[in-house]
Short mmCIF file of C-alpha atoms and ligand atoms in Angstrom, two decimals:
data_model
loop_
_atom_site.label_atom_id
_atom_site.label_comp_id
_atom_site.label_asym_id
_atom_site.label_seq_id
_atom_site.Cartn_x
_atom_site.Cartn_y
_atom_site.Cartn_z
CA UNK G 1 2.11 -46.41 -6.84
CA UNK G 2 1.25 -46.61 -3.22
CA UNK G 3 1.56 -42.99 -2.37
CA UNK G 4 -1.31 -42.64 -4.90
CA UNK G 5 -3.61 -44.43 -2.74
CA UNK G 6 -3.48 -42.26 0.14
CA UNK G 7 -6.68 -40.35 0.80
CA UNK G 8 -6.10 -36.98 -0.60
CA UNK G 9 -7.37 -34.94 2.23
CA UNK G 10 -4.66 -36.97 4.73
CA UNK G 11 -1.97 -35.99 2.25
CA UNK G 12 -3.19 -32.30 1.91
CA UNK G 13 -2.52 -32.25 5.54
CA UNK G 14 0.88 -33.81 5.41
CA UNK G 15 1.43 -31.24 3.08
CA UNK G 16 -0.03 -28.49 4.74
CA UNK G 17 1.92 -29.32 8.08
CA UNK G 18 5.24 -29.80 7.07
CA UNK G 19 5.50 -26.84 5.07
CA UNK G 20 4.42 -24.58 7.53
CA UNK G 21 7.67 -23.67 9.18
CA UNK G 22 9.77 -23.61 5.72
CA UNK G 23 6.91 -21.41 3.82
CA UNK G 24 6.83 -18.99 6.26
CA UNK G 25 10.55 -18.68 6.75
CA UNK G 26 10.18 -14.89 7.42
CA UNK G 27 7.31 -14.83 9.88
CA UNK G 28 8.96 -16.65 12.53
CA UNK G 29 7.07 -14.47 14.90
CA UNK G 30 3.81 -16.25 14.32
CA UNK G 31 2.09 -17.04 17.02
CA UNK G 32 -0.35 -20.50 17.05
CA UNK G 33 -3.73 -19.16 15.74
CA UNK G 34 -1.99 -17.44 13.27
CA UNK G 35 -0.19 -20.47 12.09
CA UNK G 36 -3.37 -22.58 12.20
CA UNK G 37 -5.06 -19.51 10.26
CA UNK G 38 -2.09 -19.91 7.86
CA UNK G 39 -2.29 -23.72 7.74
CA UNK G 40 -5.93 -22.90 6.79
CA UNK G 41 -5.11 -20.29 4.17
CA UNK G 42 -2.47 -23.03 2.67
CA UNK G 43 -4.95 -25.85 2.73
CA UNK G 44 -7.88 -23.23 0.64
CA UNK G 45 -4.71 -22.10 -2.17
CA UNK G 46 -3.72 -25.69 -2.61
CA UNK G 47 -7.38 -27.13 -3.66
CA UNK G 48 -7.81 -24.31 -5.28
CA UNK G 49 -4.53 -24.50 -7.25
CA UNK G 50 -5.47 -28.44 -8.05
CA UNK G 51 -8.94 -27.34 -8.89
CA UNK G 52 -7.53 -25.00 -11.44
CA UNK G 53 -6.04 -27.75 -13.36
CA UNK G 54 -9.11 -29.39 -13.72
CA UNK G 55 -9.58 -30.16 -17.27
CA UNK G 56 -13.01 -28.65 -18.24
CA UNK G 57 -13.70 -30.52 -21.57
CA UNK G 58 -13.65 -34.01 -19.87
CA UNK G 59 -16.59 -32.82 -17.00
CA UNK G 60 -18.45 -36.49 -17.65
CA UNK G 61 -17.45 -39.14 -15.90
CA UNK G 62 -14.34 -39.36 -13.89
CA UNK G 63 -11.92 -36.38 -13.60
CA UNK G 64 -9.18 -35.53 -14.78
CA UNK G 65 -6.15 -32.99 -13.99
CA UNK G 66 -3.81 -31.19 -16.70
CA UNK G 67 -0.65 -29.51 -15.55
CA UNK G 68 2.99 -29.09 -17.16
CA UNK G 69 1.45 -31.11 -19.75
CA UNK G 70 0.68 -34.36 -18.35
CA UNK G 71 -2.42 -36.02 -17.50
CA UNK G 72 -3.29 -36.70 -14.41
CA UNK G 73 -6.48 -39.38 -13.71
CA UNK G 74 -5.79 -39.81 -9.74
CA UNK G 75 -6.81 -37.04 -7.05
CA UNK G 76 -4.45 -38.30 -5.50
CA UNK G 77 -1.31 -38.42 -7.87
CA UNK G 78 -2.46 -34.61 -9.11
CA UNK G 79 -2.26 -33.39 -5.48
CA UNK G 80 1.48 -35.06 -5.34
CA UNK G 81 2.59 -33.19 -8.51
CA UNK G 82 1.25 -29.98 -7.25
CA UNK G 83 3.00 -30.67 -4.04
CA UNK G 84 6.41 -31.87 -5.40
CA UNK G 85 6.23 -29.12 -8.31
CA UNK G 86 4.44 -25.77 -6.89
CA UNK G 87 5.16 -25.56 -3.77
CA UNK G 88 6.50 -22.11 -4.45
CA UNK G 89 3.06 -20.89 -6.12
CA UNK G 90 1.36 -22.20 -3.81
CA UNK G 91 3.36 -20.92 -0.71
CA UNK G 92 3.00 -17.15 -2.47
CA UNK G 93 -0.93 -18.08 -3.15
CA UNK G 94 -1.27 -19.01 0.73
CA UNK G 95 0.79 -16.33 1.86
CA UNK G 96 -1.29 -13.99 0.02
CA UNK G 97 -4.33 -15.46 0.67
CA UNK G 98 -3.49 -14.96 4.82
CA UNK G 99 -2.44 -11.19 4.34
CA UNK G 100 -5.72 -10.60 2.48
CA UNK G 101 -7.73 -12.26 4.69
CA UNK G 102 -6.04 -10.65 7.45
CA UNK G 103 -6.37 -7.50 6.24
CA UNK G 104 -10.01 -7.77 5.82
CA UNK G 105 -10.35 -8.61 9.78
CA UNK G 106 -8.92 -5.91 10.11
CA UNK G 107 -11.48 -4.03 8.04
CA UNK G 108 -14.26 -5.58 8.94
CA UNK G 109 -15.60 -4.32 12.16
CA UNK G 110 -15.20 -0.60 10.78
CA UNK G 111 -17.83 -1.96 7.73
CA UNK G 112 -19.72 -3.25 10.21
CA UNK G 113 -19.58 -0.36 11.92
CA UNK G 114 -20.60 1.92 9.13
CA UNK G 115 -23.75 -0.39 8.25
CA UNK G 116 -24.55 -0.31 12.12
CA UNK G 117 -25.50 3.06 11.56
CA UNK G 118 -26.95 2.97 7.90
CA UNK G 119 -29.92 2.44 9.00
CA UNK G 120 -29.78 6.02 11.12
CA UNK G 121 -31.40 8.87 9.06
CA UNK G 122 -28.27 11.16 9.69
CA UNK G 123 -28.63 14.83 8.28
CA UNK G 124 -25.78 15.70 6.87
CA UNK G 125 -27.35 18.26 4.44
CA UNK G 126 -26.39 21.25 6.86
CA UNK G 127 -22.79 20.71 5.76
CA UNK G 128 -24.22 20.29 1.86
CA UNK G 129 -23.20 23.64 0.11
CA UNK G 130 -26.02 24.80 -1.90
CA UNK G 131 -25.02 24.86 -5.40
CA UNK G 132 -28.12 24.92 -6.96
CA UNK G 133 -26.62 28.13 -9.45
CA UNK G 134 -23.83 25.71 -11.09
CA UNK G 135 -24.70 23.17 -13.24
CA UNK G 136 -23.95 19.44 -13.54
CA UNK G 137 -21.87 20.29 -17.07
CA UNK G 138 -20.07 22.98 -15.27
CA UNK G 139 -19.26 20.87 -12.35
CA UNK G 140 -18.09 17.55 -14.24
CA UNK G 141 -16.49 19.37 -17.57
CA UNK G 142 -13.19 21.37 -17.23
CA UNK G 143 -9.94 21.26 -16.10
CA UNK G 144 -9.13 19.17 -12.96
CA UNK G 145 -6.85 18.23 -10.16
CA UNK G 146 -6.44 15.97 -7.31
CA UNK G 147 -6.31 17.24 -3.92
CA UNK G 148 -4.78 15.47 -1.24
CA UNK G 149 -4.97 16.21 2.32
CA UNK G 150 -5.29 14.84 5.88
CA UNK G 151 -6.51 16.55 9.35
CA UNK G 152 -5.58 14.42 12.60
CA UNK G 153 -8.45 15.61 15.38
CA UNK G 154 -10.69 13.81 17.53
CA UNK G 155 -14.15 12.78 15.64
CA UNK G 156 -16.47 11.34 17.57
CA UNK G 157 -18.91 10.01 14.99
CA UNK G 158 -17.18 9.02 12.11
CA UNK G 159 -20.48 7.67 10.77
CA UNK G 160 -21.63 10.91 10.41
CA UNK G 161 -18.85 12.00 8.73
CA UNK G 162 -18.13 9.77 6.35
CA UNK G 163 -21.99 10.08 5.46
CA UNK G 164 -21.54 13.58 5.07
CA UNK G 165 -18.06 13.18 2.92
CA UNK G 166 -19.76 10.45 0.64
CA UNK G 167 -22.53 12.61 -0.01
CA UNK G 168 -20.75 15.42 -0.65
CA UNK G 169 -18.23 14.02 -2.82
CA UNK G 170 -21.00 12.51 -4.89
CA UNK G 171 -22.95 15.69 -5.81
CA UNK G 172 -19.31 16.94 -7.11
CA UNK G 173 -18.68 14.44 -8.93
CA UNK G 174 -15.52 13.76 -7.01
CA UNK G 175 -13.86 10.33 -7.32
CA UNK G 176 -11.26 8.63 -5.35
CA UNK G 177 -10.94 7.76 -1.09
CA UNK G 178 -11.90 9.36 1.74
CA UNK G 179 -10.52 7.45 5.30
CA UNK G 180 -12.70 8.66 8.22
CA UNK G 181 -11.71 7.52 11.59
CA UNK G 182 -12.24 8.62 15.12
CA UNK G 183 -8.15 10.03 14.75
CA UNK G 184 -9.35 12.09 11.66
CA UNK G 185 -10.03 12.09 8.16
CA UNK G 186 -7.62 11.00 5.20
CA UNK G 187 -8.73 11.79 1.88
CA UNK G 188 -7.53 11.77 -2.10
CA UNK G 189 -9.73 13.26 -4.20
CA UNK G 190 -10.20 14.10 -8.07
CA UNK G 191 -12.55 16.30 -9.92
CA UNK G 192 -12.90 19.56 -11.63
CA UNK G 193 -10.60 22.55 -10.59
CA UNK G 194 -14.64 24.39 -9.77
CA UNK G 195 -15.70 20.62 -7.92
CA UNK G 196 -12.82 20.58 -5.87
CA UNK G 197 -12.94 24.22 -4.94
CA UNK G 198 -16.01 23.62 -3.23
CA UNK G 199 -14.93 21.19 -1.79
CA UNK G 200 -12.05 22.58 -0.32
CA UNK G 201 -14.64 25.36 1.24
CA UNK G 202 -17.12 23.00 2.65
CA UNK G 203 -13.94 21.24 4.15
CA UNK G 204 -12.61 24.56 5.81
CA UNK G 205 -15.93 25.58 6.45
CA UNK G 206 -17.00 22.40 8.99
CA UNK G 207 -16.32 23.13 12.52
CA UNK G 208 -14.67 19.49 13.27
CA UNK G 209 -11.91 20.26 10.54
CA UNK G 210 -10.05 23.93 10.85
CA UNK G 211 -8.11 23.16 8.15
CA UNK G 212 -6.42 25.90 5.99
CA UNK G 213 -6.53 26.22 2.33
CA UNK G 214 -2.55 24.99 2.56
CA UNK G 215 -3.45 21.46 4.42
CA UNK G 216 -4.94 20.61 0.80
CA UNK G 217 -2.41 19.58 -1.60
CA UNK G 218 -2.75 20.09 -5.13
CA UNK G 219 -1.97 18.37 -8.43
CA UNK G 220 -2.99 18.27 -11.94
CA UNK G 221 -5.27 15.29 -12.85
CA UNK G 222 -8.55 14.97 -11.70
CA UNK G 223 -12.15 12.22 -11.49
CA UNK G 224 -10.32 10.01 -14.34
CA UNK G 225 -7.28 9.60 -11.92
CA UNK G 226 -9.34 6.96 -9.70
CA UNK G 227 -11.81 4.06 -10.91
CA UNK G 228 -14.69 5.30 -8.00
CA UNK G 229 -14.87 6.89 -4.85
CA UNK G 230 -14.52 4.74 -1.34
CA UNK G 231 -15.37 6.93 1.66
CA UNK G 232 -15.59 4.63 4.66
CA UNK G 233 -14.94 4.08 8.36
CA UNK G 234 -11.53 3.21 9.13
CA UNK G 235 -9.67 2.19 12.84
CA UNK G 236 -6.82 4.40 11.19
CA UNK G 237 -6.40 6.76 8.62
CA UNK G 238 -3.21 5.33 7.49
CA UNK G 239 -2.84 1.98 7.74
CA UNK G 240 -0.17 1.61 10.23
CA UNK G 241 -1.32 -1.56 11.77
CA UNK G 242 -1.11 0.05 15.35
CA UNK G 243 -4.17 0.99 17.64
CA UNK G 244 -4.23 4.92 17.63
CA UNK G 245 -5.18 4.81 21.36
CA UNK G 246 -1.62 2.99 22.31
CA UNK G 247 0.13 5.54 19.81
CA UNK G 248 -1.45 8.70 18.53
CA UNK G 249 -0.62 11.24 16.50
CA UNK G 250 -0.12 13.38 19.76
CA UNK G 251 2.99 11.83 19.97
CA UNK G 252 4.30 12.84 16.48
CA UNK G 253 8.03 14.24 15.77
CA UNK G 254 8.57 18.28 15.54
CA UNK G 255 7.03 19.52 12.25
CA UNK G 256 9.78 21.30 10.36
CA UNK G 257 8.59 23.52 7.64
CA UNK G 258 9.82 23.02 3.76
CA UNK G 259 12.23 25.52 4.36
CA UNK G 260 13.63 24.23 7.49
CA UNK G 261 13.80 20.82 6.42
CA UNK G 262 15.73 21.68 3.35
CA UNK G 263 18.10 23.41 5.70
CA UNK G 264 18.73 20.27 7.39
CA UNK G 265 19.25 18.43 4.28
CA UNK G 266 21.52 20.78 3.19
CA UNK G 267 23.99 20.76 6.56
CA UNK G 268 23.48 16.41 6.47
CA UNK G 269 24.65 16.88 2.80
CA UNK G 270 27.89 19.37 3.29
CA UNK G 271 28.94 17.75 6.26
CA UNK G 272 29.38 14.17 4.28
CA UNK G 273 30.12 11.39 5.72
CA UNK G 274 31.45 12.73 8.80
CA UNK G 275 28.11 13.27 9.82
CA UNK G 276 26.75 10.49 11.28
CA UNK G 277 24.52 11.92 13.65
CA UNK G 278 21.57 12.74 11.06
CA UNK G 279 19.63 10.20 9.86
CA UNK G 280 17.41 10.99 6.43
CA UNK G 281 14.51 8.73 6.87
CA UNK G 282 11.90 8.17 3.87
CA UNK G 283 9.30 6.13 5.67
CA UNK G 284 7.37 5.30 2.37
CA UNK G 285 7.64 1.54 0.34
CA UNK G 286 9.88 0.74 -1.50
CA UNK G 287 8.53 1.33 -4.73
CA UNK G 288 7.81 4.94 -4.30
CA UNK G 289 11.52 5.60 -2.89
CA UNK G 290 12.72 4.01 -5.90
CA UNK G 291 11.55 6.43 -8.40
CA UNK G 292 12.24 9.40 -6.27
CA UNK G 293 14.18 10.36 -3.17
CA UNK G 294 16.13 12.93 -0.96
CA UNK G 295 19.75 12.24 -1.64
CA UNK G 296 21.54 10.02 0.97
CA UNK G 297 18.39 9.18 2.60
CA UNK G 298 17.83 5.54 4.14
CA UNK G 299 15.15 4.09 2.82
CA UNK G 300 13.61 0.78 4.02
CA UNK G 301 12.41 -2.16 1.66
CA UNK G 302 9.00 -2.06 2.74
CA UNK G 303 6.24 -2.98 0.79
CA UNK G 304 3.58 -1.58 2.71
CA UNK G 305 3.59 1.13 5.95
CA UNK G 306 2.12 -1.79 8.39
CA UNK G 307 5.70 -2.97 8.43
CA UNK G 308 6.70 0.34 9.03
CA UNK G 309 6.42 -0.84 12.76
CA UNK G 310 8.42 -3.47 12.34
CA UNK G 311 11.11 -1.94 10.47
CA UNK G 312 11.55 0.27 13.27
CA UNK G 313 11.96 -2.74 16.04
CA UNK G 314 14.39 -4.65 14.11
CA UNK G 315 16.28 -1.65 13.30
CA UNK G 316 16.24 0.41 16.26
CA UNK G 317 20.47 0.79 16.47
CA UNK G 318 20.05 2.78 13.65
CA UNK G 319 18.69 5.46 15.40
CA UNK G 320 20.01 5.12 18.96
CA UNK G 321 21.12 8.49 20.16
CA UNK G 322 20.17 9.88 16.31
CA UNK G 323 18.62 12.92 14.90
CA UNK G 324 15.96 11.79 12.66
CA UNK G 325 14.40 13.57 9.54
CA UNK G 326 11.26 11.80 8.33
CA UNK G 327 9.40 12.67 5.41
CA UNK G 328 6.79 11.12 3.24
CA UNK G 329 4.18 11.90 0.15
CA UNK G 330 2.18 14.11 1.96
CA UNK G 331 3.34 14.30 6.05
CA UNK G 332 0.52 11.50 6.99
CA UNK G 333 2.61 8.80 7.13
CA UNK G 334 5.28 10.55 9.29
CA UNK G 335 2.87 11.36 11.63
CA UNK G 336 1.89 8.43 13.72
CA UNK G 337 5.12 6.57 12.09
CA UNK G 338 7.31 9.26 13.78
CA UNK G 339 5.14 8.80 16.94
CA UNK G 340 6.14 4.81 16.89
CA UNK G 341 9.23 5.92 16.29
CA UNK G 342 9.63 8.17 19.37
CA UNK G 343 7.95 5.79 21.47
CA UNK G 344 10.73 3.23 21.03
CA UNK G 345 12.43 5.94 22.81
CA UNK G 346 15.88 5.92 21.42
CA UNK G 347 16.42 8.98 19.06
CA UNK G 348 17.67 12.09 20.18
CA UNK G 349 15.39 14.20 17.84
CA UNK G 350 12.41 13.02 15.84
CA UNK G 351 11.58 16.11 12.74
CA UNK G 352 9.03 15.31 10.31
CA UNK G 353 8.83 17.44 6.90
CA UNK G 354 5.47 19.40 6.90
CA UNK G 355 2.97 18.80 4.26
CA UNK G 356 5.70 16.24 2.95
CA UNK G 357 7.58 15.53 -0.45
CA UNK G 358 4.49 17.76 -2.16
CA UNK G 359 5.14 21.04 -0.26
CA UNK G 360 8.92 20.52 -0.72
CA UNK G 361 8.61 19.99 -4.73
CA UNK G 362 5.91 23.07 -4.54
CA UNK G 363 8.76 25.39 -2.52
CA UNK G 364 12.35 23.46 -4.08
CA UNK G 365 11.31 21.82 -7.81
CA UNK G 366 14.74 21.34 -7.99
CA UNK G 367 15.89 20.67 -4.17
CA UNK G 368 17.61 17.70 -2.75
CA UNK G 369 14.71 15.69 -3.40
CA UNK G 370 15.34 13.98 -6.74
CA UNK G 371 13.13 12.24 -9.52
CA UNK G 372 9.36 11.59 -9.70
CA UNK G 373 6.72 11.25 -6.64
CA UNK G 374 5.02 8.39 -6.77
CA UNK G 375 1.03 8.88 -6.15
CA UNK G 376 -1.56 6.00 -5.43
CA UNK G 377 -3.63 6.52 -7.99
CA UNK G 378 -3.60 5.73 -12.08
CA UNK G 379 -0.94 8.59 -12.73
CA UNK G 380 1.53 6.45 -10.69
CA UNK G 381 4.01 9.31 -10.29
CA UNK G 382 4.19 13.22 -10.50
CA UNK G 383 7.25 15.05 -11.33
CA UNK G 384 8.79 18.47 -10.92
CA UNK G 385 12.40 17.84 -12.04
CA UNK G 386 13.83 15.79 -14.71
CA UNK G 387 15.95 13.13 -13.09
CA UNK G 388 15.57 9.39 -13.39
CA UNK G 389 17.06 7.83 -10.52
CA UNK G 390 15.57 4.36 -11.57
CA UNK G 391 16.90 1.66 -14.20
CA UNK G 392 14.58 -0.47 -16.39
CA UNK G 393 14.72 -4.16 -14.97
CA UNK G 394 15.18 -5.72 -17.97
CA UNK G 395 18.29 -3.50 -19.99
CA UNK G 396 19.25 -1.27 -17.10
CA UNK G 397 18.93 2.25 -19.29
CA UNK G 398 17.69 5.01 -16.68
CA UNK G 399 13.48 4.21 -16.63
CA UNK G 400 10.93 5.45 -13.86
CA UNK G 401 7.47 5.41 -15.59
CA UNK G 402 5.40 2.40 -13.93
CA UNK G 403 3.57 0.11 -16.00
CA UNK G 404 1.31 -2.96 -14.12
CA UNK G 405 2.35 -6.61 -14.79
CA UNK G 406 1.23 -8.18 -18.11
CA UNK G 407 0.49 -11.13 -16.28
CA UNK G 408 -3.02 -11.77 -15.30
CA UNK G 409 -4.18 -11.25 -11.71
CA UNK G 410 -0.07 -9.83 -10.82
CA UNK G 411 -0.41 -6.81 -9.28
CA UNK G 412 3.06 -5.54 -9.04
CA UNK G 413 4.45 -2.55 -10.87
CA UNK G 414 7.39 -3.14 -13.49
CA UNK G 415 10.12 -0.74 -14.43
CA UNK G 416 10.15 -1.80 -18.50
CA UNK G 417 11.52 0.69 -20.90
CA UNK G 418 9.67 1.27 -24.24
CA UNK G 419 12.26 -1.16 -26.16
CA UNK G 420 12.34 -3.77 -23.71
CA UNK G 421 8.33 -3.45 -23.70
CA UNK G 422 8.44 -4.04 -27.70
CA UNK G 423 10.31 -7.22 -27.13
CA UNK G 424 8.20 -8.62 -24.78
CA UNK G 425 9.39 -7.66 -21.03
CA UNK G 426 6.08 -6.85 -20.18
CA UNK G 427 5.80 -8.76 -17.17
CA UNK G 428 7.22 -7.90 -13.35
CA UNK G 429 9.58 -10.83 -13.37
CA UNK G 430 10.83 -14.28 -14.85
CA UNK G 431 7.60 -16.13 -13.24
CA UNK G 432 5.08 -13.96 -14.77
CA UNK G 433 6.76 -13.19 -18.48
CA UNK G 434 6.44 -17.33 -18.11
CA UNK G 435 3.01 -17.43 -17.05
CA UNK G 436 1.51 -14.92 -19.62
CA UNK G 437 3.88 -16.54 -22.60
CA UNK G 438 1.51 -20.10 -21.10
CA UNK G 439 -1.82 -18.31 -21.72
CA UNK G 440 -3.31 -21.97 -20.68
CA UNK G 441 -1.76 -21.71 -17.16
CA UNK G 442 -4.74 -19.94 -16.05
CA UNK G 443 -4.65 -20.66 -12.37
CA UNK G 444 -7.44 -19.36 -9.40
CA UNK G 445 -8.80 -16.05 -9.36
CA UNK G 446 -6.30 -14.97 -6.56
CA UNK G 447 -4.10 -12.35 -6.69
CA UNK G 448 -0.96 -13.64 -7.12
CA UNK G 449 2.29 -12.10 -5.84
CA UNK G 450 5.26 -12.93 -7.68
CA UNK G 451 9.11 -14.37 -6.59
CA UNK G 452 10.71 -11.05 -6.36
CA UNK G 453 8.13 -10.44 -3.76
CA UNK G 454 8.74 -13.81 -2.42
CA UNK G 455 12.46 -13.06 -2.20
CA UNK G 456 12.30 -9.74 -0.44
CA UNK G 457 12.71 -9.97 3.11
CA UNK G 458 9.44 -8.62 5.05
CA UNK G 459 11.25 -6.84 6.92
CA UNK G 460 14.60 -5.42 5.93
CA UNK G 461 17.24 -5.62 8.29
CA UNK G 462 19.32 -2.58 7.46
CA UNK G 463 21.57 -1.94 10.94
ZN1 LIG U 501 2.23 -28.60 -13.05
ZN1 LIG U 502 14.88 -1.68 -21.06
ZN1 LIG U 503 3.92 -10.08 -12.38
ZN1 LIG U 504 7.44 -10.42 -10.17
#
């Protein structure tokens, strides 16, 4: 075959090139580095993908590929298969490949930033309580919970302060992630009820942070709930995607107070449909809205808040001359998201529910907020009331306990009820029960995203 003659890097390119514009349908917007950095990212997932085929018991001598069980002895023939055959993987490897990556320049000048100053002898022991009388035992054994808080405020060394946090979530023995950033500090922490107690002081008791015992939200759990601790320098502490110095939390909707915002729920609710003034906004992803929500609240098919932005701009008639009630887990979210949101300058009123879905459940178990809350850590979801808003994938039967992907390397969370689990339906989605039923389809070490991500539009058009 001639085709098989061509040099393989020329037809990686041809590859690479005319797939851009179809494989990246949804990101029209791209502008030309970032479609050079995705031609890049597609080029790295599709040697990768071929390299994966490799078969490993024929290493001497020439070469030779394996995939959907034939034998391939030409570079160039294997890269034509790949090509003709998994495009789709490969477009969902490069696609994920460019969000990582992109997501890591968008981390990395705050980790350079924090090992700029490593080398600085910073004394944060001042801000150490001395608990010298407790003991380690005492401290690590015992009942625990996780706290979760935030405090938006101008720090001007967040070096220092994430020094100080690591160090003093270590001696507690306090797992989980602290965000420090010069907008604040974002942090979700587990540990004994004592450990987190003194924490909560030592918080409180720095000058930076007047927070007040109430800021700290409380559930049961504790240092099993997370795999480590991760205290570090952020540009944000929520990942928005937006510089805080274009829109800051200053600029955040009216804080309405558990009982205020269940007020407002309550008229939205009795007037019906004739109300069309009020919009219920749960700015969270989709996956946490779809386990638990306010009733007849809009809420966008996002998978992560840096679209949140972009939800907002390709939406914006939804909320032209609009009340708006936000709300999120714990009121972080809402807070620079309601900012972007009041910046676009088109509601009438922006609200925001204080302290979020966890002070409502803690004042209203049984309010208009229904089912579980999902948290980001290995309890997946809380819950105060016993509704199941949420359907297994697979049979349909009412199911909201998330379980990871069976599949190797998937990420995603599956809805799979116990019975549907026992006959198999262990995996996110058609792709992945396939891949993990071919346990010899082991591909590259990336982590792959799956069609019904692929499917999902970015960002939701829901006007
Ligand atoms: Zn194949
Ligand atoms: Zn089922
Ligand atoms: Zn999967
Ligand atoms: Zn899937």
């Amino acid at each position: 075959m001639a085709a098989d003659d061509t040099p393989c890097s020329e037809f990686i390119n041809w590859e690479v090139d005319s797939s851009i514009c179809n494989g990246f349908k949804q990101e029209k917007q791209l502008s030309a580095p970032q479609r050079r950095y995705y031609s890049f990212c597609r080029r790295k997932s599709f040697a990768a993908f071929v390299a994966s085929k490799k078969d490993g018991s024929h290493e001497e001598g020439s070469p030779l590929w394996c995939c959907c069980g034939q034998t391939f002895i030409e570079h160039a023939a294997i890269h034509k298969h790949v090509a003709r055959v998994h495009n789709a993987e490969i477009q969902q490897l490069a696609q994920d490949e460019y969000e990582h990556l992109f997501s890591q320049l968008e981390e990395e000048p705050e980790a350079t930033q924090v090992n700029e100053h490593s080398g600085e002898t910073v004394d944060v022991s001042v801000w150490i309580p001395d608990i010298s009388h407790i003991s380690e035992e005492q401290l690590k054994n015992g009942p625990g919970r996780v706290l979760l808080y935030y405090h938006y405020c101008c720090v001007e060394e967040p070096h220092v302060i994430c020094a100080w946090q690591k160090a003093l979530c270590e001696k507690l023995h306090l797992t989980g992630k602290v965000r420090v950033a010069t907008e604040g500090i974002n942090g979700t922490v587990g540990g004994t009820n004592l450990a987190t107690d003194i924490y909560i002081e030592a918080m409180r008791s720095h000058p930076l942070f007047e927070m007040d015992e109430e800021d700290f939200k409380t559930s049961d759990g504790g240092a099993e709930c997370f795999t480590e601790l991760k205290v570090g320098v952020y540009k944000e502490i929520v990942p928005m995607g937006v510089d805080p110095d274009l829109i800051s939390y200053e600029l955040a909707g009216v804080h309405l107070e558990p009982d205020e915002f269940h007020k407002e729920v309550e008229a939205l609710l009795t007037k019906g449909d004739s109300c069309n003034d009020t919009v219920l906004l749960d700015c969270r992803n989709y996956y946490e809205s779809k386990i638990g929500q306010f009733t007849q609240c809009l809420a966008p098919n996002i998978r992560k808040f840096s679209y949140f932005p972009d939800y907002v701009d390709q939406n914006l008639e939804l909320f032209r001359d609009k009340k708006v009630l936000m709300y999120c887990t714990g009121g972080i979210r809402c807070e620079r998201g309601s900012a972007y949101l009041r910046s676009k300058d088109v509601c009438k009123e922006v609200y925001q529910l204080k302290g979020g879905i966890h002070k409502y459940l803690e004042r209203f178990p049984e309010g208009f907020y229904r089912g579980k809350l999902f948290v980001f850590d290995e309890r997946y979801a809380i819950s105060s009331n016993s509704d199941i808003i949420s359907d297994c994938r697979y049979c349909g039967h009412p199911w909201d306990q998330y379980k990871l992907c069976s599949t190797q390397y998937c990420c995603q969370l599956v809805l799979s009820c116990p019975s549907c689990r026992q006959d198999g339906h262990t995996a996110c989605c058609p792709t992945c029960q396939t891949k993990g039923q071919a346990q010899s389809e082991e591909t590259s070490h990336h982590k792959e995203e799956c069609e019904c991500t692929d499917v999902r539009p970015r960002i939701p058009q829901d006007v």
